[in-house]
CSV table of C-alpha atoms in Angstrom, one decimal:
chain,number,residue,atom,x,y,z
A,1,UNK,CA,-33.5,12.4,41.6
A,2,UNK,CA,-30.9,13.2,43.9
A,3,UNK,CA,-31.1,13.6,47.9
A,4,UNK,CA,-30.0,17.2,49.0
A,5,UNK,CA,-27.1,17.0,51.7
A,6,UNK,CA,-27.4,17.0,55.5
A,7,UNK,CA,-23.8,18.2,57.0
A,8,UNK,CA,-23.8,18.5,60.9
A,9,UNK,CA,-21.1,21.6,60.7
A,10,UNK,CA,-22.0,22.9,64.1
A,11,UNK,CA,-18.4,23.1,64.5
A,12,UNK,CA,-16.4,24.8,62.4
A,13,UNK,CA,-19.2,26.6,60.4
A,14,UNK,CA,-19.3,27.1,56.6
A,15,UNK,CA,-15.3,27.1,56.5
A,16,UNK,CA,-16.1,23.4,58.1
A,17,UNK,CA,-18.8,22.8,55.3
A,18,UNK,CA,-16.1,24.0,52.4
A,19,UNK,CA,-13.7,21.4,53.5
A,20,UNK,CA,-15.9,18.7,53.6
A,21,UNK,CA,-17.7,19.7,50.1
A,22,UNK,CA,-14.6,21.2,47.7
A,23,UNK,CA,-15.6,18.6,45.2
A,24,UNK,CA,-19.0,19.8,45.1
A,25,UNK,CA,-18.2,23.5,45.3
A,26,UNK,CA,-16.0,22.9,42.2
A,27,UNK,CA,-18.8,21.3,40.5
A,28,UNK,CA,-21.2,24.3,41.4
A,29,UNK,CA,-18.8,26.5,40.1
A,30,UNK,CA,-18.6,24.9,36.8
A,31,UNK,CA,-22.2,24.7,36.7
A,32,UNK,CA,-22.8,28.3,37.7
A,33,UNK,CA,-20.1,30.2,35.7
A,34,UNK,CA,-20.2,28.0,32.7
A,35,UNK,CA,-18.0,29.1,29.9
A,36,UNK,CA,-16.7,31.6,31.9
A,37,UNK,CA,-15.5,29.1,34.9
A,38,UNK,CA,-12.3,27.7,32.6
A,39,UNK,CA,-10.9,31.4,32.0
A,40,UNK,CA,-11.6,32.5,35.7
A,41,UNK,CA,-7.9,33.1,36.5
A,42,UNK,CA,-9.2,36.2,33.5
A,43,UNK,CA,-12.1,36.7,34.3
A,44,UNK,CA,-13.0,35.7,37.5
A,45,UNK,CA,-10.4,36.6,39.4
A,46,UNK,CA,-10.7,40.7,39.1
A,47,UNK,CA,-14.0,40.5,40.0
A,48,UNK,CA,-13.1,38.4,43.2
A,49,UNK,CA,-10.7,41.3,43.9
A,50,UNK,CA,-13.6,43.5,43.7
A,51,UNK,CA,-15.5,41.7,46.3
A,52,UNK,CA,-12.7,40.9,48.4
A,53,UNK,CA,-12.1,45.1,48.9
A,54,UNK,CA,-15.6,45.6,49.2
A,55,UNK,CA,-16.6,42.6,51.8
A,56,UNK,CA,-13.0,44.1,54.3
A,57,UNK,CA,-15.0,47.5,54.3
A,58,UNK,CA,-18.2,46.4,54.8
A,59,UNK,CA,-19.6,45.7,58.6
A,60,UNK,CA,-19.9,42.1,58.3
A,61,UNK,CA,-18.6,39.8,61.0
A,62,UNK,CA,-17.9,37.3,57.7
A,63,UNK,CA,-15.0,38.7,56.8
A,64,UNK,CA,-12.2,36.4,57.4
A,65,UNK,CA,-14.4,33.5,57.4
A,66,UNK,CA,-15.2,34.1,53.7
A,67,UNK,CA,-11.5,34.9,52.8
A,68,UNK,CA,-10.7,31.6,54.7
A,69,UNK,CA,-13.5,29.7,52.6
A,70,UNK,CA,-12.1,31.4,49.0
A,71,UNK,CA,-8.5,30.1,50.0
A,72,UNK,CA,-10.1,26.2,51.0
A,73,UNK,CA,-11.9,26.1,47.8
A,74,UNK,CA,-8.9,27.8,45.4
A,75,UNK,CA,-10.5,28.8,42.6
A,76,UNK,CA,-11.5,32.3,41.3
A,77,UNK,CA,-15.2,32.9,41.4
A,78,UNK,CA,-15.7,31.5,44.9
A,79,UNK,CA,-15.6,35.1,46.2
A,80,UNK,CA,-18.2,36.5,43.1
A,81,UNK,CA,-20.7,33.9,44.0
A,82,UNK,CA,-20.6,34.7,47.3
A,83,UNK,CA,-21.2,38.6,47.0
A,84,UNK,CA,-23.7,37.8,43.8
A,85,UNK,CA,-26.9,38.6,44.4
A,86,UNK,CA,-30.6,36.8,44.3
A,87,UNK,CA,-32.6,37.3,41.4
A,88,UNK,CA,-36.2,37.2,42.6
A,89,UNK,CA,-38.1,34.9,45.0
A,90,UNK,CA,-41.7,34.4,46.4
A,91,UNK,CA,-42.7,34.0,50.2
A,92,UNK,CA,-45.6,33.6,52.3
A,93,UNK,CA,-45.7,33.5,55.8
A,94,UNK,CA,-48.7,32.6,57.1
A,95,UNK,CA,-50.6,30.7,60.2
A,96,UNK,CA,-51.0,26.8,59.7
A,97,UNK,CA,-54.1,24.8,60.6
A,98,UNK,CA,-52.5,24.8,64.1
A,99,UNK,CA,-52.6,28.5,64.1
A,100,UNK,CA,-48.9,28.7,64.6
A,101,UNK,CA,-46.7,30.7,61.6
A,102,UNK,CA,-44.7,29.1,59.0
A,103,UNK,CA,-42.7,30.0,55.6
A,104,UNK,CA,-43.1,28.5,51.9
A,105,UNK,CA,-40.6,30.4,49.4
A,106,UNK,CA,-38.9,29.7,46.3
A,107,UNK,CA,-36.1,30.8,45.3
A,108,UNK,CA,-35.1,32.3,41.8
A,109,UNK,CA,-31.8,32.5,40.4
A,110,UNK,CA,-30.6,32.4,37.3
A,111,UNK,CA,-27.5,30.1,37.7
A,112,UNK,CA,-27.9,26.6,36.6
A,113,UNK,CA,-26.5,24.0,38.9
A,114,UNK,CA,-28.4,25.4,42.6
A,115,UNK,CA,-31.0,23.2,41.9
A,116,UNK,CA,-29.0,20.1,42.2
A,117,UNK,CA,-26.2,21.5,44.4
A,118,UNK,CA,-28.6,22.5,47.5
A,119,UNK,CA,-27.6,21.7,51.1
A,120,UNK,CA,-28.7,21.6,55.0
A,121,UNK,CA,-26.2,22.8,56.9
A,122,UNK,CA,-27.0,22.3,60.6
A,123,UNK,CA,-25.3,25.1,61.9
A,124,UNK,CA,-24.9,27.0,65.7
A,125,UNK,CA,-24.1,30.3,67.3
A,126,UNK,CA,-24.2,31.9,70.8
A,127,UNK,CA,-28.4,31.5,70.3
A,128,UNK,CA,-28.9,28.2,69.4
A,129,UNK,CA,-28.8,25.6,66.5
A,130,UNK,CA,-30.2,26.6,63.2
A,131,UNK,CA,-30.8,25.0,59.8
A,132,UNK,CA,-29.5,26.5,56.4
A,133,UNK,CA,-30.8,26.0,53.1
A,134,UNK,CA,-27.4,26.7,51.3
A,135,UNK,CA,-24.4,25.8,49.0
A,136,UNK,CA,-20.9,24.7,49.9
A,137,UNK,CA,-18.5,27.6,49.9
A,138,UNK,CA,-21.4,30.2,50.8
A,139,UNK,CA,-21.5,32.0,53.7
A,140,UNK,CA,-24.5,34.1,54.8
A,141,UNK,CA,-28.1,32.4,54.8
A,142,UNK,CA,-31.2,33.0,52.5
A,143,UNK,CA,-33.5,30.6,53.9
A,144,UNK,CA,-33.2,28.9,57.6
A,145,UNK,CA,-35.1,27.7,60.4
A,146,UNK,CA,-34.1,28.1,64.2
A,147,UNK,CA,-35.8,25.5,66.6
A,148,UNK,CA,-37.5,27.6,68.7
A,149,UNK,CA,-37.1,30.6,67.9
A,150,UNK,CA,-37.5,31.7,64.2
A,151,UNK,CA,-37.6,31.0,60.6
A,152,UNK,CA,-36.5,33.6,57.9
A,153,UNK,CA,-35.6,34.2,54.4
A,154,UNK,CA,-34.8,37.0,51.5
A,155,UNK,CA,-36.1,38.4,48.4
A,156,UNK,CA,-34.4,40.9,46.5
A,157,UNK,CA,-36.6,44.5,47.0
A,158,UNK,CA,-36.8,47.2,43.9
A,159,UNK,CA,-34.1,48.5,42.4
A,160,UNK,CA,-33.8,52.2,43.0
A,161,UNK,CA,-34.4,54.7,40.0
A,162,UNK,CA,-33.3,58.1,39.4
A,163,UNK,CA,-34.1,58.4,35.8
A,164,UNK,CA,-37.6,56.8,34.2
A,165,UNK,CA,-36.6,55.6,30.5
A,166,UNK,CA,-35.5,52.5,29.7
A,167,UNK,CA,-32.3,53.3,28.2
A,168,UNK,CA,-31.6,55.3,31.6
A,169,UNK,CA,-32.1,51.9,33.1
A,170,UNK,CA,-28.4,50.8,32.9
A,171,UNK,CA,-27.2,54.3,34.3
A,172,UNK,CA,-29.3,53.6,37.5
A,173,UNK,CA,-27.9,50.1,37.9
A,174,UNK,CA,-24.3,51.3,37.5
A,175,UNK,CA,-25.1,53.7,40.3
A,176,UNK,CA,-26.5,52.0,42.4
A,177,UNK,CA,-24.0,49.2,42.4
A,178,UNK,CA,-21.2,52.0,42.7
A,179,UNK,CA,-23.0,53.1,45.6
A,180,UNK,CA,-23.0,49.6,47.2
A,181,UNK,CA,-19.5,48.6,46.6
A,182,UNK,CA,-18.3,52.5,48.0
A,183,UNK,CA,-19.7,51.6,51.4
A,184,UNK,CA,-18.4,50.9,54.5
A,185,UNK,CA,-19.9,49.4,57.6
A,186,UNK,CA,-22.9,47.9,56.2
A,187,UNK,CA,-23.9,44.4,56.5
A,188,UNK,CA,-24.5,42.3,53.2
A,189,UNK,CA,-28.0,41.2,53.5
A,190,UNK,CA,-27.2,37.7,54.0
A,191,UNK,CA,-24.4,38.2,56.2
A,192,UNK,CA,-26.5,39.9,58.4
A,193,UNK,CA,-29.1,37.7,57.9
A,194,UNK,CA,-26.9,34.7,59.6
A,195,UNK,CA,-26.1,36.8,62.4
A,196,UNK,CA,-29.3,37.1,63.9
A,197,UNK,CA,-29.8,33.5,63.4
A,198,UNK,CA,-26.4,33.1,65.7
A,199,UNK,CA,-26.9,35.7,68.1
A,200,UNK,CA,-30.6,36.2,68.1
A,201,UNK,CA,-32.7,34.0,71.5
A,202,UNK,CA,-36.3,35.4,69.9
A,203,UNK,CA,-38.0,36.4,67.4
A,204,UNK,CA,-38.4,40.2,68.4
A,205,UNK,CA,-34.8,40.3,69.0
A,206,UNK,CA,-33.9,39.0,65.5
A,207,UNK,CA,-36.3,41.7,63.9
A,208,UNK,CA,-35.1,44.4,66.0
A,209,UNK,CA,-31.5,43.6,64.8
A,210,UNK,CA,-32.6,43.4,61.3
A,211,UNK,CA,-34.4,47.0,61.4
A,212,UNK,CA,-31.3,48.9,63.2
A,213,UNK,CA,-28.1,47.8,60.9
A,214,UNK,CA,-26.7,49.8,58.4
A,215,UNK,CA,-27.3,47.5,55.2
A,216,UNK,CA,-25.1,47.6,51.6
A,217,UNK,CA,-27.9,47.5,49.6
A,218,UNK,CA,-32.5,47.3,49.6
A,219,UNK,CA,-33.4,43.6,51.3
A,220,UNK,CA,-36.7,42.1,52.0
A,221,UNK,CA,-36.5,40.0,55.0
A,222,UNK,CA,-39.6,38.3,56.2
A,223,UNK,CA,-39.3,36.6,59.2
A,224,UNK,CA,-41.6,33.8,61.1
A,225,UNK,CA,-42.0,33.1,65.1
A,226,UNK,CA,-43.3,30.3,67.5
A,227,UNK,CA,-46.2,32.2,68.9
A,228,UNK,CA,-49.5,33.1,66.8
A,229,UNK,CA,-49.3,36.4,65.3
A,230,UNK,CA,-45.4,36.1,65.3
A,231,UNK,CA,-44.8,37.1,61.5
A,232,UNK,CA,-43.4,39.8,60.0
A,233,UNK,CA,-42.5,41.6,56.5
A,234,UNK,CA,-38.7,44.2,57.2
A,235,UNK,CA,-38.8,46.3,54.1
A,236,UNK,CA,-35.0,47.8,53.8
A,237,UNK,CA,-33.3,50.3,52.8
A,238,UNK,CA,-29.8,51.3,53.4
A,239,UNK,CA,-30.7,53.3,56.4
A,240,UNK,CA,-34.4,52.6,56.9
A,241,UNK,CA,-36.4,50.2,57.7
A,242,UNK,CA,-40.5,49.5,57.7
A,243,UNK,CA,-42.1,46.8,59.7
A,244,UNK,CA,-45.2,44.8,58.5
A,245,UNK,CA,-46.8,42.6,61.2
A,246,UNK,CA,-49.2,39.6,60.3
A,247,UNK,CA,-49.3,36.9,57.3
A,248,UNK,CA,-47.9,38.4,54.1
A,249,UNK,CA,-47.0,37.5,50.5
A,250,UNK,CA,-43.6,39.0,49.1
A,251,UNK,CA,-42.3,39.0,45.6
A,252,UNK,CA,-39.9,41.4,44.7
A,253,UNK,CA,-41.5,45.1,45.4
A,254,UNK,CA,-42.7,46.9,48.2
A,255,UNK,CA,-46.1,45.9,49.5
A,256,UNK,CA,-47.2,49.6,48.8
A,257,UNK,CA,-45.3,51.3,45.7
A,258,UNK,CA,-42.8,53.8,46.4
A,259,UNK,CA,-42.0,57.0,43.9
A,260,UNK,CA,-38.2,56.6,42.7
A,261,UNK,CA,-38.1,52.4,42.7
A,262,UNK,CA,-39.0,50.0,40.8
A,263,UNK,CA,-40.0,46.2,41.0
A,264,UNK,CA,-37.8,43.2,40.4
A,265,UNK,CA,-38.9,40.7,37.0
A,266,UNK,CA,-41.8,43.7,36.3
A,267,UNK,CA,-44.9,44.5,38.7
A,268,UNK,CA,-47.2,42.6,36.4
A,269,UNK,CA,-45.0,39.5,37.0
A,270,UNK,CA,-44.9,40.2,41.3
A,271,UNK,CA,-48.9,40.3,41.0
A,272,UNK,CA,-49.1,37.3,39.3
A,273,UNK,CA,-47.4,35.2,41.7
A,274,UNK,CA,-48.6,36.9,45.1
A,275,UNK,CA,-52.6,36.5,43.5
A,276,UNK,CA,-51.3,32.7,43.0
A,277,UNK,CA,-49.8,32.3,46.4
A,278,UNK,CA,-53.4,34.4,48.0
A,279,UNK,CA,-55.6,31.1,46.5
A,280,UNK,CA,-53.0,28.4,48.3
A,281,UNK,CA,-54.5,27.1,51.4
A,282,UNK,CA,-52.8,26.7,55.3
A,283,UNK,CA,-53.5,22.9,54.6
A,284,UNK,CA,-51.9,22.3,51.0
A,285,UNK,CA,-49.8,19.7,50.5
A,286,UNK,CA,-46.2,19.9,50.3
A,287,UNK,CA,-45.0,22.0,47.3
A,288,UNK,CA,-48.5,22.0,45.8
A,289,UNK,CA,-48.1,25.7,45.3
A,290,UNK,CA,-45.0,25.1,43.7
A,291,UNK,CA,-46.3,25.7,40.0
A,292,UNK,CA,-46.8,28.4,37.1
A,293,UNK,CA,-46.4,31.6,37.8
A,294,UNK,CA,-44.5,30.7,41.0
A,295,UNK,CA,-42.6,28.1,39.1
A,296,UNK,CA,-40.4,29.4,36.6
A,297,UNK,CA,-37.6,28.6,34.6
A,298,UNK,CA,-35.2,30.2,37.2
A,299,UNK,CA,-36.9,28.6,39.7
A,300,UNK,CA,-34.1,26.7,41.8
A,301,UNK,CA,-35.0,25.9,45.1
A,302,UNK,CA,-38.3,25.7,47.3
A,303,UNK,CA,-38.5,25.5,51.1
A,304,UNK,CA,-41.5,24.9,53.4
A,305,UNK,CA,-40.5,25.7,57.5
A,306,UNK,CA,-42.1,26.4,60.6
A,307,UNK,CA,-40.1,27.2,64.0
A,308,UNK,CA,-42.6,25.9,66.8
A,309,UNK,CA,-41.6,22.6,69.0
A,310,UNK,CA,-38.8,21.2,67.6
A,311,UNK,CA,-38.7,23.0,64.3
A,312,UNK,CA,-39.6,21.5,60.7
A,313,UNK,CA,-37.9,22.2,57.4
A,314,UNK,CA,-38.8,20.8,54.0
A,315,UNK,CA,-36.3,21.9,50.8
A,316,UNK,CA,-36.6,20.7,47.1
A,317,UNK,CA,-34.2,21.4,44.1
A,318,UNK,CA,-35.0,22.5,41.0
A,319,UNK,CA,-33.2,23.1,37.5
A,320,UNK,CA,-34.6,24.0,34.0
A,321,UNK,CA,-38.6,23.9,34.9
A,322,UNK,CA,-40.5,22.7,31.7
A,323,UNK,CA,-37.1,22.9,29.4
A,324,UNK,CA,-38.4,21.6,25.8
A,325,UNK,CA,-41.7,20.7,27.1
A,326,UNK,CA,-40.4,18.0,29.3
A,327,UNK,CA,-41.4,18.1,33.5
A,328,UNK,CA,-38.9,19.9,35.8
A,329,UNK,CA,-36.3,18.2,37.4
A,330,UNK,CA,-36.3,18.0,41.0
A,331,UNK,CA,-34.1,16.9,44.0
A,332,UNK,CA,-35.8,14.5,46.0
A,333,UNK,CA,-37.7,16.0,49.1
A,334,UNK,CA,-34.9,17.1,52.2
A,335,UNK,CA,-37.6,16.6,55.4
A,336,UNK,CA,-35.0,17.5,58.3
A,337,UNK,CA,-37.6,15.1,60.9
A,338,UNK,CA,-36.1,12.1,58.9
A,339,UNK,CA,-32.9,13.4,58.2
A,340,UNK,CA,-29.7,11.4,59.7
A,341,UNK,CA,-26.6,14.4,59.0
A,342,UNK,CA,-23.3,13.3,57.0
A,343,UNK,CA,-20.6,12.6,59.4
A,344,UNK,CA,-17.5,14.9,58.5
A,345,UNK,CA,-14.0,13.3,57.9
A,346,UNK,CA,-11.6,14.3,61.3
């Protein structure tokens, strides 16, 4: 098994963790893209100009850094992996035996190579320091834990429908992807996501910022304090945002069914894993919950966090869960309170 990565890139960011980690990133790449990664001056690289036009009209504060990052790495596809999207993940924020709230999620993606290519990046803004569960090249943060202050991570919410047949389903993805890459001023989920970790002293603060911007595209946010109670569930639209206080369990719907959407994976699939995540106790051990129906085949990374005292975060790869038969393989366990960071070259 292979230890995940600790980079100290408080200075200098993700642009300082793409330097540091081309080598890797290439190797992600290949990993990711496959087939595909040999012909990406053909294939990749429209696509990348997709992105690029989309990411200058959107309201990120990421802009240049991520152009800056896709010139440092030099390959076509380092722009499409950023901008790609999460498949599906599972979350529960809940109160531990101390009573204080913490995270466990997974992370599902179909891309083979996450798994193994996980990092820490120990990263800082205006607010504070803050841990990232990440990849070298990427920008905005899925899953990461602020000292102090607060702990958050994504799913991917329901995919808006306008038509209710399956073979209307790939007229409503075309749409609403249209519709995403059309607008202008909204924050990509992830982007925005990183922001509050940078500029955000508190937990209310961070959800507050979360609720108001205009957003690209549906998120599910769920975010975790310091205090007891401090949890909270930000289902997103574009322009809308509901608030669910206390412990919750997300997969990839809304926690009450809307008209007009429709779950990530299926709704039978979502049940299956938040009934398996409602039987896990406050006092499991580490990533005993990580198993069927949470555990999957696109299962790629898992992450236990709390943000009280001095902050705690435990990550573990995955790739190719029960392929052939055979056990998962796993990264050995990232615990950040025995954790000595990579020193970066000058």
């Amino acid at each position: 098994m292979n230890p995940i990565p600790f980079l100290d890139v408080r200075d200098g960011g993700p642009v300082a963790h793409a330097q540091a980690r081309v080598d890797a990133a290439v190797a992600l790449r290949d990993a990711c893209l496959g087939v595909v990664a040999p012909l990406g001056r053909f294939c990749l690289s429209p696509i990348d100009r997709v992105a690029a036009n989309w990411l200058r009209r959107s309201g990120s504060a990421y802009r240049a850094e991520l152009e800056h990052v896709a010139a440092i790495l030099g390959f076509p596809g380092a722009m499409t992996l950023n901008m790609s999207y999460l498949f599906a993940c599972t979350t529960q924020a809940y109160e531990g035996v101390d009573g204080l709230p913490r995270i466990r999620r997974t992370l599902d993606w179909p891309f083979h190579g996450l798994g193994r290519a996980v990092e820490i990046a120990w990263q800082s803004g205006p607010a504070g320091d803050f841990y990232n569960a990440t990849w070298p090249g990427a920008v905005g943060v899925l899953s990461a834990m602020a000292p102090g202050r607060f702990c958050a991570v994504i799913n991917q919410a329901p995919m808006q429908r306008r038509t209710s047949s399956v073979l209307g389903f790939p007229y409503d993805a075309a749409v609403n992807l249209r519709n995403a890459l059309k607008s202008e001023g909204d924050w990509p989920p992830d982007h925005l996501l990183r922001y509050a970790f940078e500029t955000c002293e508190t937990f209310e603060e961070a959800v507050r910022l979360i609720a108001r911007e205009p957003l690209s595209r549906p998120t599910l946010f769920t975010l975790a304090g310091v205090k007891r109670g401090e949890m909270a569930l930000i289902e997103r639209t574009e322009r809308e945002a509901r608030i669910i206080r206390g412990p919750v369990i997300v997969a990839n719907d809304w926690q009450e069914p809307r008209p007009g959407w429709q779950a990530r994976m299926n709704q039978e699939n979502n049940e299956h894993r938040k009934a398996a995540m409602h039987k896990v106790t406050p006092d499991a051990p580490l990533f005993s919950w990580v198993e069927t129906p949470v555990l999957n085949k696109l299962t790629r990374l898992a992450v236990e966090m709390r943000s009280a005292g001095a902050g705690d975060l435990v990550a573990r790869g995955y790739e190719c869960p029960y392929l052939r038969g055979e056990p998962l393989a796993a990264t050995e366990d990232f615990h950040l309170r025995a954790a000595t960071p990579t020193a970066l070259a000058a």
